[in-house]
Each structure stands twice: as C-alpha cells, then as structure tokens.
PDB file of C-alpha atoms in Angstrom:
ATOM      1  CA  MET A1333       0.000   0.000   0.000  1.00 72.00           C
ATOM      2  CA  SER A1334       1.177   3.497  -0.771  1.00 74.00           C
ATOM      3  CA  TYR A1335      -0.464   6.476   0.885  1.00 84.00           C
ATOM      4  CA  ARG A1336       0.045   9.908  -0.622  1.00 86.00           C
ATOM      5  CA  ILE A1337      -0.618  13.262   0.998  1.00 90.00           C
ATOM      6  CA  THR A1338      -3.948  14.526  -0.282  1.00 90.00           C
ATOM      7  CA  HIS A1339      -4.724  17.463   2.015  1.00 92.00           C
ATOM      8  CA  PHE A1340      -3.036  19.900   4.381  1.00 93.00           C
ATOM      9  CA  GLU A1341      -4.311  21.957   7.290  1.00 92.00           C
ATOM     10  CA  ILE A1342      -3.015  25.170   8.763  1.00 92.00           C
ATOM     11  CA  HIS A1343      -4.020  25.610  12.391  1.00 89.00           C
ATOM     12  CA  VAL A1344      -4.812  29.266  13.099  1.00 90.00           C
ATOM     13  CA  THR A1345      -5.923  31.457  15.983  1.00 87.00           C
ATOM     14  CA  ASP A1346      -7.608  34.094  13.797  1.00 91.00           C
ATOM     15  CA  MET A1347      -9.379  32.760  10.701  1.00 93.00           C
ATOM     16  CA  GLU A1348      -9.880  36.139   8.993  1.00 94.00           C
ATOM     17  CA  ARG A1349      -6.281  37.197   9.538  1.00 93.00           C
ATOM     18  CA  ALA A1350      -5.026  33.893   8.081  1.00 94.00           C
ATOM     19  CA  LYS A1351      -7.293  34.196   5.026  1.00 95.00           C
ATOM     20  CA  LYS A1352      -6.071  37.738   4.399  1.00 95.00           C
ATOM     21  CA  PHE A1353      -2.419  36.718   4.819  1.00 92.00           C
ATOM     22  CA  TYR A1354      -2.447  33.620   2.569  1.00 94.00           C
ATOM     23  CA  GLY A1355      -4.794  35.202   0.050  1.00 95.00           C
ATOM     24  CA  ALA A1356      -2.551  38.248  -0.369  1.00 93.00           C
ATOM     25  CA  LEU A1357       0.676  36.255  -0.345  1.00 89.00           C
ATOM     26  CA  PHE A1358      -0.212  33.302  -2.596  1.00 92.00           C
ATOM     27  CA  GLY A1359      -3.558  34.179  -4.200  1.00 94.00           C
ATOM     28  CA  TRP A1360      -5.295  31.307  -2.390  1.00 96.00           C
ATOM     29  CA  THR A1361      -9.096  31.414  -2.186  1.00 97.00           C
ATOM     30  CA  PHE A1362     -11.268  30.258   0.699  1.00 97.00           C
ATOM     31  CA  THR A1363     -14.708  28.715   1.097  1.00 96.00           C
ATOM     32  CA  GLU A1364     -16.370  28.446   4.486  1.00 94.00           C
ATOM     33  CA  TRP A1365     -17.233  24.841   5.333  1.00 90.00           C
ATOM     34  CA  ASP A1366     -20.749  24.292   6.672  1.00 86.00           C
ATOM     35  CA  GLY A1367     -19.901  21.772   9.366  1.00 79.00           C
ATOM     36  CA  SER A1368     -19.658  21.309  13.100  1.00 80.00           C
ATOM     37  CA  ILE A1369     -16.382  23.251  13.417  1.00 84.00           C
ATOM     38  CA  LYS A1370     -15.171  26.585  12.021  1.00 89.00           C
ATOM     39  CA  TYR A1371     -13.234  25.523   8.919  1.00 93.00           C
ATOM     40  CA  CYS A1372     -12.312  27.004   5.551  1.00 95.00           C
ATOM     41  CA  ILE A1373     -11.465  25.000   2.451  1.00 95.00           C
ATOM     42  CA  VAL A1374      -8.303  26.392   0.831  1.00 96.00           C
ATOM     43  CA  LYS A1375      -7.972  26.314  -2.947  1.00 96.00           C
ATOM     44  CA  THR A1376      -4.291  26.758  -3.788  1.00 95.00           C
ATOM     45  CA  GLY A1377      -4.550  26.747  -7.577  1.00 94.00           C
ATOM     46  CA  GLU A1378      -6.567  25.888 -10.635  1.00 93.00           C
ATOM     47  CA  ASP A1379      -8.231  22.480 -10.904  1.00 92.00           C
ATOM     48  CA  GLY A1380      -6.211  20.070 -13.005  1.00 91.00           C
ATOM     49  CA  THR A1381      -2.848  21.616 -12.085  1.00 90.00           C
ATOM     50  CA  ARG A1382      -0.180  20.017  -9.874  1.00 89.00           C
ATOM     51  CA  GLY A1383      -0.552  20.430  -6.146  1.00 90.00           C
ATOM     52  CA  ILE A1384      -3.062  19.879  -3.389  1.00 93.00           C
ATOM     53  CA  ASN A1385      -5.687  21.943  -1.654  1.00 95.00           C
ATOM     54  CA  GLY A1386      -6.170  22.182   2.082  1.00 95.00           C
ATOM     55  CA  GLY A1387      -7.921  23.909   4.901  1.00 95.00           C
ATOM     56  CA  LEU A1388      -7.732  26.469   7.673  1.00 94.00           C
ATOM     57  CA  VAL A1389      -8.886  25.145  11.040  1.00 92.00           C
ATOM     58  CA  MET A1390      -9.110  26.852  14.409  1.00 89.00           C
ATOM     59  CA  ARG A1391      -6.183  25.837  16.617  1.00 86.00           C
ATOM     60  CA  ARG A1392      -6.957  23.323  19.374  1.00 81.00           C
ATOM     61  CA  GLY A1393      -4.858  24.397  22.318  1.00 79.00           C
ATOM     62  CA  GLU A1394      -2.226  27.034  22.941  1.00 79.00           C
ATOM     63  CA  THR A1395      -0.208  28.677  20.208  1.00 75.00           C
ATOM     64  CA  PRO A1396       3.316  27.208  20.056  1.00 72.00           C
ATOM     65  CA  LYS A1397       5.947  29.550  21.488  1.00 73.00           C
ATOM     66  CA  GLU A1398       8.385  31.257  19.139  1.00 68.00           C
ATOM     67  CA  SER A1399      11.181  29.213  20.697  1.00 62.00           C
ATOM     68  CA  ALA A1400       9.591  25.963  19.477  1.00 63.00           C
ATOM     69  CA  ALA A1401      11.829  24.102  17.023  1.00 65.00           C
ATOM     70  CA  VAL A1402       9.156  23.585  14.340  1.00 65.00           C
ATOM     71  CA  ASN A1403       5.535  24.666  14.001  1.00 70.00           C
ATOM     72  CA  ALA A1404       4.193  23.075  10.819  1.00 75.00           C
ATOM     73  CA  TYR A1405       1.109  22.311   8.759  1.00 84.00           C
ATOM     74  CA  VAL A1406      -0.745  19.041   9.244  1.00 89.00           C
ATOM     75  CA  CYS A1407      -0.630  16.890   6.097  1.00 91.00           C
ATOM     76  CA  THR A1408      -3.317  14.243   5.642  1.00 92.00           C
ATOM     77  CA  MET A1409      -3.060  10.956   3.743  1.00 92.00           C
ATOM     78  CA  GLU A1410      -6.085   9.345   2.125  1.00 90.00           C
ATOM     79  CA  VAL A1411      -6.199   5.744   3.344  1.00 92.00           C
ATOM     80  CA  ASP A1412      -8.214   2.695   2.369  1.00 89.00           C
ATOM     81  CA  GLU A1413      -7.922   0.951   5.735  1.00 91.00           C
ATOM     82  CA  PRO A1414     -10.275   1.852   8.595  1.00 96.00           C
ATOM     83  CA  VAL A1415      -9.019   4.837  10.583  1.00 97.00           C
ATOM     84  CA  ASP A1416      -9.350   2.836  13.824  1.00 96.00           C
ATOM     85  CA  THR A1417      -7.031   0.148  12.429  1.00 95.00           C
ATOM     86  CA  LEU A1418      -4.399   2.680  11.405  1.00 95.00           C
ATOM     87  CA  LEU A1419      -4.579   4.514  14.745  1.00 96.00           C
ATOM     88  CA  GLU A1420      -3.816   1.169  16.426  1.00 96.00           C
ATOM     89  CA  LYS A1421      -0.896   0.637  14.028  1.00 94.00           C
ATOM     90  CA  ILE A1422       0.435   4.116  14.842  1.00 95.00           C
ATOM     91  CA  VAL A1423       0.531   3.275  18.555  1.00 95.00           C
ATOM     92  CA  ALA A1424       2.056  -0.174  17.909  1.00 95.00           C
ATOM     93  CA  ALA A1425       4.811   1.451  15.816  1.00 94.00           C
ATOM     94  CA  GLY A1426       5.805   3.795  18.667  1.00 92.00           C
ATOM     95  CA  GLY A1427       3.596   6.771  17.866  1.00 91.00           C
ATOM     96  CA  ALA A1428       0.493   8.126  19.579  1.00 92.00           C
ATOM     97  CA  VAL A1429      -3.065   9.171  18.793  1.00 95.00           C
ATOM     98  CA  ALA A1430      -3.359  12.968  18.706  1.00 92.00           C
ATOM     99  CA  VAL A1431      -7.066  13.160  17.783  1.00 93.00           C
ATOM    100  CA  PRO A1432      -9.262  10.044  17.769  1.00 95.00           C
ATOM    101  CA  LYS A1433     -11.434   8.975  14.846  1.00 97.00           C
ATOM    102  CA  THR A1434     -13.858  11.773  13.962  1.00 94.00           C
ATOM    103  CA  ALA A1435     -16.660  11.854  11.395  1.00 95.00           C
ATOM    104  CA  ILE A1436     -16.445  14.529   8.721  1.00 92.00           C
ATOM    105  CA  PRO A1437     -20.053  14.416   7.467  1.00 92.00           C
ATOM    106  CA  GLY A1438     -20.323  13.725   3.750  1.00 91.00           C
ATOM    107  CA  ALA A1439     -16.561  13.174   3.409  1.00 92.00           C
ATOM    108  CA  GLY A1440     -15.250  10.416   5.654  1.00 95.00           C
ATOM    109  CA  TRP A1441     -13.432   9.505   8.848  1.00 97.00           C
ATOM    110  CA  LEU A1442     -10.451  11.513  10.089  1.00 95.00           C
ATOM    111  CA  GLY A1443      -7.871  10.805  12.771  1.00 95.00           C
ATOM    112  CA  TYR A1444      -4.587  12.463  13.739  1.00 93.00           C
ATOM    113  CA  GLY A1445      -1.494  10.555  14.748  1.00 92.00           C
ATOM    114  CA  LYS A1446       1.865  11.586  16.161  1.00 90.00           C
ATOM    115  CA  ASP A1447       5.120  10.043  15.087  1.00 88.00           C
ATOM    116  CA  PRO A1448       7.723   9.155  17.759  1.00 84.00           C
ATOM    117  CA  ASP A1449       9.076  12.734  17.531  1.00 77.00           C
ATOM    118  CA  GLY A1450       5.650  14.269  18.172  1.00 84.00           C
ATOM    119  CA  ASN A1451       4.995  15.372  14.581  1.00 84.00           C
ATOM    120  CA  ILE A1452       1.269  15.333  13.812  1.00 89.00           C
ATOM    121  CA  PHE A1453      -0.226  13.904  10.599  1.00 91.00           C
ATOM    122  CA  GLY A1454      -3.761  13.123   9.452  1.00 92.00           C
ATOM    123  CA  ILE A1455      -5.336   9.984   8.054  1.00 94.00           C
ATOM    124  CA  MET A1456      -8.644  10.176   6.173  1.00 94.00           C
ATOM    125  CA  GLN A1457     -10.810   7.259   5.006  1.00 95.00           C
ATOM    126  CA  THR A1458     -13.372   8.328   2.422  1.00 94.00           C
ATOM    127  CA  ASP A1459     -16.939   7.485   3.406  1.00 96.00           C
ATOM    128  CA  LEU A1460     -19.647   9.753   1.998  1.00 95.00           C
ATOM    129  CA  ASN A1461     -22.054   8.352   4.630  1.00 96.00           C
ATOM    130  CA  ALA A1462     -19.895   9.276   7.629  1.00 94.00           C
ATOM    131  CA  ALA A1463     -21.879  11.073  10.276  1.00 90.00           C
TER     132      ALA A1463
END
C-alpha cells in the first residue's frame, strides 16, 4: 500500500487574519465549510494543475511559542484501511493518537497521529455516509 498526501491543514488562531495573509501572499481562495467546526477550504490553484488543496482550522490548544523548534502544517493521507485500524498501528509502531477517529459528514473519517518525535499527521478514510 502506498499512501500519498492529499490534504493539508493550517491551524490558526484568527481565521480572517489567516485568510487575508495567505490570500494576499499566494492568491489562495477560501470557502467556508458548513460543518460542526469553524473551517475554511483552501484552494491553492486551478483544478487540473499540480498540487493539493487544504484547509484552515481553528487551533486546538495554545499557540506554540516562538522558541519551538518547528511549528508546521498538518498533512493528511487518504487511506483505504479503517481509521481505527491505522490509529492502532500508529501506537504499535511507537507513535500516539493525537485526535481520535472523527466523522467529517459527507466526506469520511479523520484521525490524527503523532510520530515518535511528536509530529502530527492526518489519516482520512473516504466514506460519503460518515456522520
């Protein structure tokens, strides 16, 4: 099995400020997502061109301090195994669960893992009936 990154997320403390910043800097466009959390879909370029799109999501927890070594985007892999199964594999391989399996209605099941160094990544199983 080969899992490729299909989505990224930028965790922000001020959604409007982030939209203004990335829109002005890169020309990205944003669409508010009508879901259970405040979320914006990020379109980084024209359909059919190389690259991936992503999202802006409100930060869960404190903002990392400037002295932190790395503060990065969360990249998400589309997976064909159940998210629960992969979260178990993450733990068995020496990682940890950062966010347990969560339904993204009309899209699928999402979970966040941490590698042994604490780097967070997403796993997403498509399921249009997720609720």
